[in-house]
Backbone as a ProteinNet text record, in pm:
[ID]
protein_1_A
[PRIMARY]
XXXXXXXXXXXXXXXXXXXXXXXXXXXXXXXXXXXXXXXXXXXXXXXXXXXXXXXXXXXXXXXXXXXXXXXXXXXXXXXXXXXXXXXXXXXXXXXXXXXXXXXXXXXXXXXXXXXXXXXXXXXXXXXXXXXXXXXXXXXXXXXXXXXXXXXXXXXXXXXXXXXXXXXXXXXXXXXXXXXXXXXXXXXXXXXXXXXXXXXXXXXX
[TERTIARY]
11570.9	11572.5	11615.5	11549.3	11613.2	11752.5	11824.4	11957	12034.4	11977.7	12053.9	12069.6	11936.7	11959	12016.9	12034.3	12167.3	12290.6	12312.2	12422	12491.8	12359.8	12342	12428	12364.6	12320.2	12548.9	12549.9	12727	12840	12768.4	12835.7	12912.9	12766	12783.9	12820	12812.5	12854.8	12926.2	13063.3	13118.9	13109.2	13101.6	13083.7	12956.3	12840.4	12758.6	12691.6	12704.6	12664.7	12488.8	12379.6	12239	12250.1	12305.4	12287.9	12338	12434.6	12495.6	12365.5	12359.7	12216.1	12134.6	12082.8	11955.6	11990.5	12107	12157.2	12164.6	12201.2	12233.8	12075.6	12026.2	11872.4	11779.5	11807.8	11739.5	11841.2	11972.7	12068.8	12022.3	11979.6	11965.2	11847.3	11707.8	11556.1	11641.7	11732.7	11744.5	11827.8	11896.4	11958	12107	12158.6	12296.4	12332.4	12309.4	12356.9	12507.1	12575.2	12776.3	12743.2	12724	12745.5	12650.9	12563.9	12480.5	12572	12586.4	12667.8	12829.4	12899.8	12982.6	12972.2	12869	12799.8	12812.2	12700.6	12631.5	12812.6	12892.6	13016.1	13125.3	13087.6	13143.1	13076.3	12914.8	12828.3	12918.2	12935.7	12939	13067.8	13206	13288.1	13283.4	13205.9	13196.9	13122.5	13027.4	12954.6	12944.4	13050.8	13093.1	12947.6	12908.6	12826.2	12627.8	12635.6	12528.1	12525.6	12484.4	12482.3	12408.5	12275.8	12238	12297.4	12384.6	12460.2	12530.8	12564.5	12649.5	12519.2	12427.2	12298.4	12278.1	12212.8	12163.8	12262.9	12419.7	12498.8	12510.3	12513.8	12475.1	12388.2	12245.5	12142.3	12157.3	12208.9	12246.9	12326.4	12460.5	12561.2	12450.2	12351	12279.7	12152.2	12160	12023.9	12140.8	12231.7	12320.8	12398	12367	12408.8	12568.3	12589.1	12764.1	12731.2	12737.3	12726.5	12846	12940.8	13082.2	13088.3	13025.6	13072.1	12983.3	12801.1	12735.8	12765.3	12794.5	12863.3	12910.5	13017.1	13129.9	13078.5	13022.6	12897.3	12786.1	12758.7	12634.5	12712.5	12883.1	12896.9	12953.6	12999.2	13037.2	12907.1	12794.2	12690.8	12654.2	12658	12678.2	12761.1	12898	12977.1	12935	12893	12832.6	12703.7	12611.2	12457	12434.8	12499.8	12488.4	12334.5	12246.3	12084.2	12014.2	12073.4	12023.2	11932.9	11780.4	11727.8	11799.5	11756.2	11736.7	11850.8	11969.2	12137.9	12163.5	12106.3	12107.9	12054.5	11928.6	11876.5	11903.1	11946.7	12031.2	12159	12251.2	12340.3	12354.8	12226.6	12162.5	12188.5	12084.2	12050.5	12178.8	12274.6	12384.5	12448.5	12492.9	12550.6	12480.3	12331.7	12291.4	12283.8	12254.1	12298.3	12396.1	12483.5	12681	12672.4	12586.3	12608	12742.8	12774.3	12889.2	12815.5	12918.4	12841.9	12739.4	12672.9	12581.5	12477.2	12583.4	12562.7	12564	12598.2	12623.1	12484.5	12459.5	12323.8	12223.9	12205.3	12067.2	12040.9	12204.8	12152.3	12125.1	12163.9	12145.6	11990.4	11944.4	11783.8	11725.9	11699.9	11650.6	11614.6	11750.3	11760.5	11638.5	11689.8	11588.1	11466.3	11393.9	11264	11200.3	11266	11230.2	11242.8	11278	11262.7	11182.9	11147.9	11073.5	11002.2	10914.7	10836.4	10747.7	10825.6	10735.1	10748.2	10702.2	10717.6	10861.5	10921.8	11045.5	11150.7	11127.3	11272.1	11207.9	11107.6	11083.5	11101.1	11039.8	11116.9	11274.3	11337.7	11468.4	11512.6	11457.1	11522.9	11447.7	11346.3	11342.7	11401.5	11462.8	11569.2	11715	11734.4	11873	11830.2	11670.3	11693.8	11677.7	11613.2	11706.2	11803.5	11859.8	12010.5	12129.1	12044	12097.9	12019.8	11954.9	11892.8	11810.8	11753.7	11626.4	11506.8	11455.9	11334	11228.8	11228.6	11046.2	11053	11180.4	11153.2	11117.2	11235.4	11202.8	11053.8	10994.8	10843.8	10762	10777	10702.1	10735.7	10825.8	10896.1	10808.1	10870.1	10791.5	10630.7	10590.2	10407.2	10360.9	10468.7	10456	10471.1	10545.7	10583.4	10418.1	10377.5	10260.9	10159.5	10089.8	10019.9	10008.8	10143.1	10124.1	10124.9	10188.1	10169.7	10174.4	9982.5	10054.7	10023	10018.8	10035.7	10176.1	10276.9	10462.9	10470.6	10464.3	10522.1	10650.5	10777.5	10889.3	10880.8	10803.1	10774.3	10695.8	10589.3	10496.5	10648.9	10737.1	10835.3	10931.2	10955.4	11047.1	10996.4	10878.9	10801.7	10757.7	10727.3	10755.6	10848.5	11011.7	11145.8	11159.7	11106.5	11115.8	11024.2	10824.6	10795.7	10847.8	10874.1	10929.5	11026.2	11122.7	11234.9	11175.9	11077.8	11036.8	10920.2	10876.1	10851	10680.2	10639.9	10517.5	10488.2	10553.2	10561.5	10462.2	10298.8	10208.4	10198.9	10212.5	10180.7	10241.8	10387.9	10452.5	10468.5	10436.3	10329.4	10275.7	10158	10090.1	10104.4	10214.9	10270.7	10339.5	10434.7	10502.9	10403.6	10277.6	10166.7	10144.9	10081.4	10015.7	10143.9	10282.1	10377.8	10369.4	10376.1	10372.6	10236.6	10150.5	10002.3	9977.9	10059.3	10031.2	10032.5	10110.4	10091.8	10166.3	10279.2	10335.1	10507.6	10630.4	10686.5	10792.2	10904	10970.6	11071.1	11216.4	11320.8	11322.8	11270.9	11290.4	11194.7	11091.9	10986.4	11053.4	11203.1	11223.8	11282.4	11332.8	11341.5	11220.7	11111.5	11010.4	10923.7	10927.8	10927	11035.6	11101.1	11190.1	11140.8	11116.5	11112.2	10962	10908.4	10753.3	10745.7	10850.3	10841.6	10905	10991.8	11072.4	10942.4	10858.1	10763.4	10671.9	10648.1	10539	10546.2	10716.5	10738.5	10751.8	10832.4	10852.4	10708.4	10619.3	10454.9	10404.4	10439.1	10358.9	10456.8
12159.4	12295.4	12294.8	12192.2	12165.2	12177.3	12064.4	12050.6	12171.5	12182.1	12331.9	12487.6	12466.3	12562.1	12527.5	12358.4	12377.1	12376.6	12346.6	12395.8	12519	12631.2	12783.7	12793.5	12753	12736.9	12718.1	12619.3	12539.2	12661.1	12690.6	12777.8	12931.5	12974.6	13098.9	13040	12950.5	12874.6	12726.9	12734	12593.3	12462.4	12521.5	12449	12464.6	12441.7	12465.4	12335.4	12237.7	12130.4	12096.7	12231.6	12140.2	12173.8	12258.5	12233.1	12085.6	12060.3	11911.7	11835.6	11844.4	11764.9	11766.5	11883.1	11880.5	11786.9	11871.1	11813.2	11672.1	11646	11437.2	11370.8	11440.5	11362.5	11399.8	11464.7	11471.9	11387.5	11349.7	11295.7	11134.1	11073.6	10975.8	10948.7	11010	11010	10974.7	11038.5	11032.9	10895.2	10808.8	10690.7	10715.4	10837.4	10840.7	10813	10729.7	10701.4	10743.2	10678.2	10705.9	10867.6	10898.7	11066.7	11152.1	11103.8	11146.2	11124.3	10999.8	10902.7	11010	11059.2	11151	11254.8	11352	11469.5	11433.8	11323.1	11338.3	11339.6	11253.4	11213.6	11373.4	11427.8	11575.9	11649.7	11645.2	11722.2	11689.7	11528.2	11511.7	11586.1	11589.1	11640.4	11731.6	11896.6	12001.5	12041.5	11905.7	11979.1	11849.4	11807.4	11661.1	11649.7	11749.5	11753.4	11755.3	11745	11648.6	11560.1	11445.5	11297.5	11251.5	11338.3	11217.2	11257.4	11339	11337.8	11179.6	11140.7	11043.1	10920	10922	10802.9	10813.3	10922.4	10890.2	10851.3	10865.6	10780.5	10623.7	10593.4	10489.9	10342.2	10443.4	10364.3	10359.3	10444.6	10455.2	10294.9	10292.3	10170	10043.3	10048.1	9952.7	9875.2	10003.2	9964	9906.6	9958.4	9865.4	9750.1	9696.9	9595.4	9548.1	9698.1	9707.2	9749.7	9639.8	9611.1	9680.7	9642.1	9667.9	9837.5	9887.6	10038.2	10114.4	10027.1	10081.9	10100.5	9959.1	9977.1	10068.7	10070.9	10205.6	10313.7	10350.4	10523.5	10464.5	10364	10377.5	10405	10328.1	10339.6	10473.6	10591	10679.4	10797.8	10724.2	10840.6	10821.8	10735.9	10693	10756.4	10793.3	10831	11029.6	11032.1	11216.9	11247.3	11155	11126.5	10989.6	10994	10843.8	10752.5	10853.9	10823.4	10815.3	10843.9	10808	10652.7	10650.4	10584.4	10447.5	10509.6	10459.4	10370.9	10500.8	10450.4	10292	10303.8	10213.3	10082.1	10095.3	9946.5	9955.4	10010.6	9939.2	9856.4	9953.5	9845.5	9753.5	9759.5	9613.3	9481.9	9544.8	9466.2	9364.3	9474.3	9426.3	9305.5	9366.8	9263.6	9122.2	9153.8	8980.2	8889.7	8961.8	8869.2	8769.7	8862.9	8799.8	8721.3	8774.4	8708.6	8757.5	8875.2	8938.9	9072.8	9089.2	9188.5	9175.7	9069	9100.4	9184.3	9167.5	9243.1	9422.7	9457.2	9573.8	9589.1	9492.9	9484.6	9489.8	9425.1	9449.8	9605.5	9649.5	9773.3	9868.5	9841	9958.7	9932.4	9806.2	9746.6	9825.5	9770.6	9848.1	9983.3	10043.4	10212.8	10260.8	10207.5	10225.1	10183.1	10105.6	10031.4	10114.6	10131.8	10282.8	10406.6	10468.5	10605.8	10603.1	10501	10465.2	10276.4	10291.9	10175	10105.2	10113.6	10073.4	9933.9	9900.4	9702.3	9706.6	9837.6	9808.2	9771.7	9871.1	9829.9	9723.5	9710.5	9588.2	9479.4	9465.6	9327.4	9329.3	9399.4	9443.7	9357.9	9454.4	9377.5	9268.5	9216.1	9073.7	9028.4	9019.6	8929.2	8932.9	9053.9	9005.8	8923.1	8958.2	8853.1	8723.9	8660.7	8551.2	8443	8574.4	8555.7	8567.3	8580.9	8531.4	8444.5	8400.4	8283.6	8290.7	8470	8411.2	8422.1	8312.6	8301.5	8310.4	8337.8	8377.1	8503.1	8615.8	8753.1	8761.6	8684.2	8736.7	8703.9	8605.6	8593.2	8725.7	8754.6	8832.9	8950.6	8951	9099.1	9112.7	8985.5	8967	8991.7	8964.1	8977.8	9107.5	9153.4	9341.1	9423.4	9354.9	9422.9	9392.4	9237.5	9152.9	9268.1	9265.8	9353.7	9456.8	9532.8	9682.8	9664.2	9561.7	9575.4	9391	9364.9	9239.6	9143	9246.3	9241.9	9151.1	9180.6	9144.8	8989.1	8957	8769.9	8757.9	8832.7	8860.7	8810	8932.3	8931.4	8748.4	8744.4	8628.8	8548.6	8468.7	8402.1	8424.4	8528.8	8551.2	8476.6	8557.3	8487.7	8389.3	8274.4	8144.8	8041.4	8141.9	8085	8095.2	8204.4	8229.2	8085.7	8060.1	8004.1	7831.9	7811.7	7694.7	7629.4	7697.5	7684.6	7708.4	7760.9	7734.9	7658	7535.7	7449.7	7455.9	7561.7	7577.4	7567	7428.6	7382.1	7424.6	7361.5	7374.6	7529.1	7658.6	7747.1	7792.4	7762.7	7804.1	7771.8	7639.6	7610.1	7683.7	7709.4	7816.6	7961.9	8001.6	8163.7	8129	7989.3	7975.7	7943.3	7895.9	7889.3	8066.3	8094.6	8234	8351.4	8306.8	8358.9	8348.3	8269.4	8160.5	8226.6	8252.8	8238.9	8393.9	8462.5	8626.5	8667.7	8611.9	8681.5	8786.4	8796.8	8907.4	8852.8	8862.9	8837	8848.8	8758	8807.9	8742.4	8767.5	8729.2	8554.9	8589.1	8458.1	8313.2	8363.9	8275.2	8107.2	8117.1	7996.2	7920.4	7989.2	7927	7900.2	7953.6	7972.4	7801.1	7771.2	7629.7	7533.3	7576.6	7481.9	7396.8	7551.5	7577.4	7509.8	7445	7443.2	7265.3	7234.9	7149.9	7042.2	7046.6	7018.5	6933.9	7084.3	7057.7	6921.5	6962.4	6869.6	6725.8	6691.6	6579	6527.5	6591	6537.3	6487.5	6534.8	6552.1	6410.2	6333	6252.4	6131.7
9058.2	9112.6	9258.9	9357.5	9439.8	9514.9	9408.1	9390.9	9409.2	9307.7	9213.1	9342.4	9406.7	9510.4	9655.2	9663	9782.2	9688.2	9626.7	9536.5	9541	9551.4	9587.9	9695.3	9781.3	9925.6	9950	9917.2	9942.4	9852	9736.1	9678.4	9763	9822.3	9922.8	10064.9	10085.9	10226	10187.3	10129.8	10144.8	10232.3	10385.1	10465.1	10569.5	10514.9	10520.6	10578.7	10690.1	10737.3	10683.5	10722.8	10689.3	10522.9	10454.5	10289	10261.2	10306.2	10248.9	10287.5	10393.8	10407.1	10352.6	10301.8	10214.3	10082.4	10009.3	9934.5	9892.1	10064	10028.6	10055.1	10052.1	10094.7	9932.8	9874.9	9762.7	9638.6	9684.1	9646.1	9655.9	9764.6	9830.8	9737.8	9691	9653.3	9508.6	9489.4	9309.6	9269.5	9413.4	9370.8	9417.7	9414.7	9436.8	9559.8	9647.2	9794.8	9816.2	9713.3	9731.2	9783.1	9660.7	9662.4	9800.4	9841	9957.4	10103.8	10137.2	10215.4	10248.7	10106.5	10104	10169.9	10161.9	10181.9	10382.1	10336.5	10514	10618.4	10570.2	10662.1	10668.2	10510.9	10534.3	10664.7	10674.4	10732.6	10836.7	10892.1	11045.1	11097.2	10995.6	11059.3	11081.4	10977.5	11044.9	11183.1	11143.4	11301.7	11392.3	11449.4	11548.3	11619	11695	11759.6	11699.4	11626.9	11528.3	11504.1	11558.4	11556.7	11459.2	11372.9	11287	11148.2	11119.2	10979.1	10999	11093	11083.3	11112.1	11167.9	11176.8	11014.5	10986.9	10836	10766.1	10782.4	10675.9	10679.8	10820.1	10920.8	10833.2	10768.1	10741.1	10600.4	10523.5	10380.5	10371.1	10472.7	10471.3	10500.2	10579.7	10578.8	10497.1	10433	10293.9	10208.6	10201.8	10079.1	10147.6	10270.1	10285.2	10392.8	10345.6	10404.3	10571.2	10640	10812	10852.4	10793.1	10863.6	10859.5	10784.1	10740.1	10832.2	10820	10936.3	11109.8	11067.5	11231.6	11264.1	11260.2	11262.7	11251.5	11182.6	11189.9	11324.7	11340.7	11457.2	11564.6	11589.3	11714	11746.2	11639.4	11629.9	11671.7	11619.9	11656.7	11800.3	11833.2	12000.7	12107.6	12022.4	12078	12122.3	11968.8	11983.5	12070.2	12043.4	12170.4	12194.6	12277	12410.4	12417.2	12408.3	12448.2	12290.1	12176.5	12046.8	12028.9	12039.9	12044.2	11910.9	11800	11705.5	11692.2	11685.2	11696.2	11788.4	11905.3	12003.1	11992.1	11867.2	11837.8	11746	11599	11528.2	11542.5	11621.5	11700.3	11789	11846.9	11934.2	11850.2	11686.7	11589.5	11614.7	11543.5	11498.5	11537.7	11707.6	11806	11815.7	11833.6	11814.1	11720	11595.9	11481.1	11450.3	11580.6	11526.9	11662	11795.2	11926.1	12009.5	11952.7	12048.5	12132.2	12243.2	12325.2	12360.4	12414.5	12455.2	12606.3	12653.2	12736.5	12712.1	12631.7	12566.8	12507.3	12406.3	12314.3	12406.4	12524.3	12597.4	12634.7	12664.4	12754.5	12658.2	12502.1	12425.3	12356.7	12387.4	12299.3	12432.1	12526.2	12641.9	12655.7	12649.4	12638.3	12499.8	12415.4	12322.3	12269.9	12411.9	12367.6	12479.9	12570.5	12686	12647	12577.1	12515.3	12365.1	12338.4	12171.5	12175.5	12235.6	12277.1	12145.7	12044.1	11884	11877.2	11806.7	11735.8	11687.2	11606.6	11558.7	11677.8	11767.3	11867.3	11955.6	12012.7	12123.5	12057.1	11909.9	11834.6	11880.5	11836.7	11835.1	12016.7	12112.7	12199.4	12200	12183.7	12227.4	12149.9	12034.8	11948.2	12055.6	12118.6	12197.8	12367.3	12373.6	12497.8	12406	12310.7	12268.7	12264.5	12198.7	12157.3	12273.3	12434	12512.2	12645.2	12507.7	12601.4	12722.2	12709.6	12792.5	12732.5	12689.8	12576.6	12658	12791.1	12834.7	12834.5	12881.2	12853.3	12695.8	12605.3	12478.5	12422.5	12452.7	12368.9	12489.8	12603.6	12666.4	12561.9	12515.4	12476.5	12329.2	12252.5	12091.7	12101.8	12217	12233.8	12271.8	12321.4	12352.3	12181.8	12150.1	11990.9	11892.2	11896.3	11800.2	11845.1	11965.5	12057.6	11955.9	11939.6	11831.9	11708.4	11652	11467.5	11460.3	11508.6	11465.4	11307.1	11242.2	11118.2	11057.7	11138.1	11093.1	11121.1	11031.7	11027.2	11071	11058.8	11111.9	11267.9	11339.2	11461.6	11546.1	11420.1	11475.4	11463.8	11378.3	11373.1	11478.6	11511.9	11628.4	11713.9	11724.6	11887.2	11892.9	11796.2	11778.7	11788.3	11733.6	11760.8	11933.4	12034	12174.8	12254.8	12182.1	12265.8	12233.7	12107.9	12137.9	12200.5	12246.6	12341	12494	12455.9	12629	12620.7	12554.4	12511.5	12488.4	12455.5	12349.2	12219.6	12213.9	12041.3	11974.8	12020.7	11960.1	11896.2	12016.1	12012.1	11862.6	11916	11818.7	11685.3	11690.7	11545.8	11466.3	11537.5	11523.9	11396.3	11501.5	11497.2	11340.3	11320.1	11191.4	11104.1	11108.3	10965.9	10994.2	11072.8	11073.8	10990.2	11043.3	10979.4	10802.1	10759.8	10620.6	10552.2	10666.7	10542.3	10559.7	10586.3	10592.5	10415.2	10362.8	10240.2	10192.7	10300.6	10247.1	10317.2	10188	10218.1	10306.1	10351.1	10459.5	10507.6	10532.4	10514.2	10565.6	10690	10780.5	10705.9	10616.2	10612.3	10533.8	10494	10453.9	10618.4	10692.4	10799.8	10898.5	10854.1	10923.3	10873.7	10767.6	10695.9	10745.9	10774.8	10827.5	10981.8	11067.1	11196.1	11219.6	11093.2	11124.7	11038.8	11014.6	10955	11046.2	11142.3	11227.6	11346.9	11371.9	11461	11449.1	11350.5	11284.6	11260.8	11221.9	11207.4	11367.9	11425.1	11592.5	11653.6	11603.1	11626.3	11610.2	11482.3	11445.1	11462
[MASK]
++++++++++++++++++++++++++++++++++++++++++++++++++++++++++++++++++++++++++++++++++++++++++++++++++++++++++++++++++++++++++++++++++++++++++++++++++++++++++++++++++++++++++++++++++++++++++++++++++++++++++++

């Protein structure tokens, strides 16, 4: 019924930017991402100046995996609102993964760990201080994130990958069992065995 009434909605208004939206978001709940993803990139061209028709297509490209497609919509929503928190540490994400821009990636993790101070983005930038090698901001940074949800083995692993490079093996020991014995799974945790197995042998 939903559907059916932005349907209404597009019927009496073709170009109707928030119906598509509604549309692609009850589109999105039912599985059809293509067809949502479609909608939202129509939304953005009618109304340039709405930045998250093009974020929410943004994150659609990134639940399915396709980086290259996200990209390109994050840096585009950037382009429409400059100060887009979210926009700014997803594409932080991005850049450090690959290790390009980084100087770009700090100022956009930054921008967005200062206007949205959560575990998601301060993880976020401390993965790009990192990934450029300054591992005492980044574990200061990962312990600002643990501090708020330190529930995330993700996070404990990060900040384990930070203090061992600044040579708190033990600690970081630590953080990779506490990572491991959370119980709940998580991308890094086979490197997190690795990263803990490494230790251990150097140990004995």
């Amino acid at each position: 019924e939903a559907v059916a009434a932005f349907e209404q909605a597009l019927a009496l208004d073709p170009e109707s930017a928030p119906a598509m939206e509604g549309k692609a978001s009850l589109l999105l709940s039912g599985g059809d991402a293509a067809r949502a993803r479609q909608l939202l990139d129509r939304a953005a061209e009618l109304e340039p100046g709405n930045a998250s028709y093009t974020y929410q297509a943004a994150q659609i490209e990134l639940s399915a995996g396709r980086v290259a497609e996200a990209e390109a919509r994050l840096r585009r929503t950037l382009e429409r609102d400059p100060v887009h928190a979210h926009a700014s540490n997803d594409l932080a994400w991005i850049l450090a993964e690959r290790g390009e821009e980084l100087d770009r990636a700090l100022r956009l993790a930054e921008r967005a760990a200062q206007a949205d101070p959560s575990p998601k983005l301060l993880d976020t930038l401390g993965w790009v201080q990192y990934r450029r090698g300054e591992h005492e901001a980044a574990a200061s940074t990962f312990e600002r994130a643990r501090a708020l949800e330190g529930a995330s083995p993700s996070i404990a692993y990060r900040l384990g990958l930070a203090l061992k490079q600044t040579g708190d093996r033990a600690r970081a020991a630590e953080l990779f069992r506490e990572a491991l014995a959370a119980g709940t799974p998580f991308p890094e945790a086979d490197s997190a065995r690795a990263e803990l197995a490494q230790i251990e042998a150097s140990a004995s």
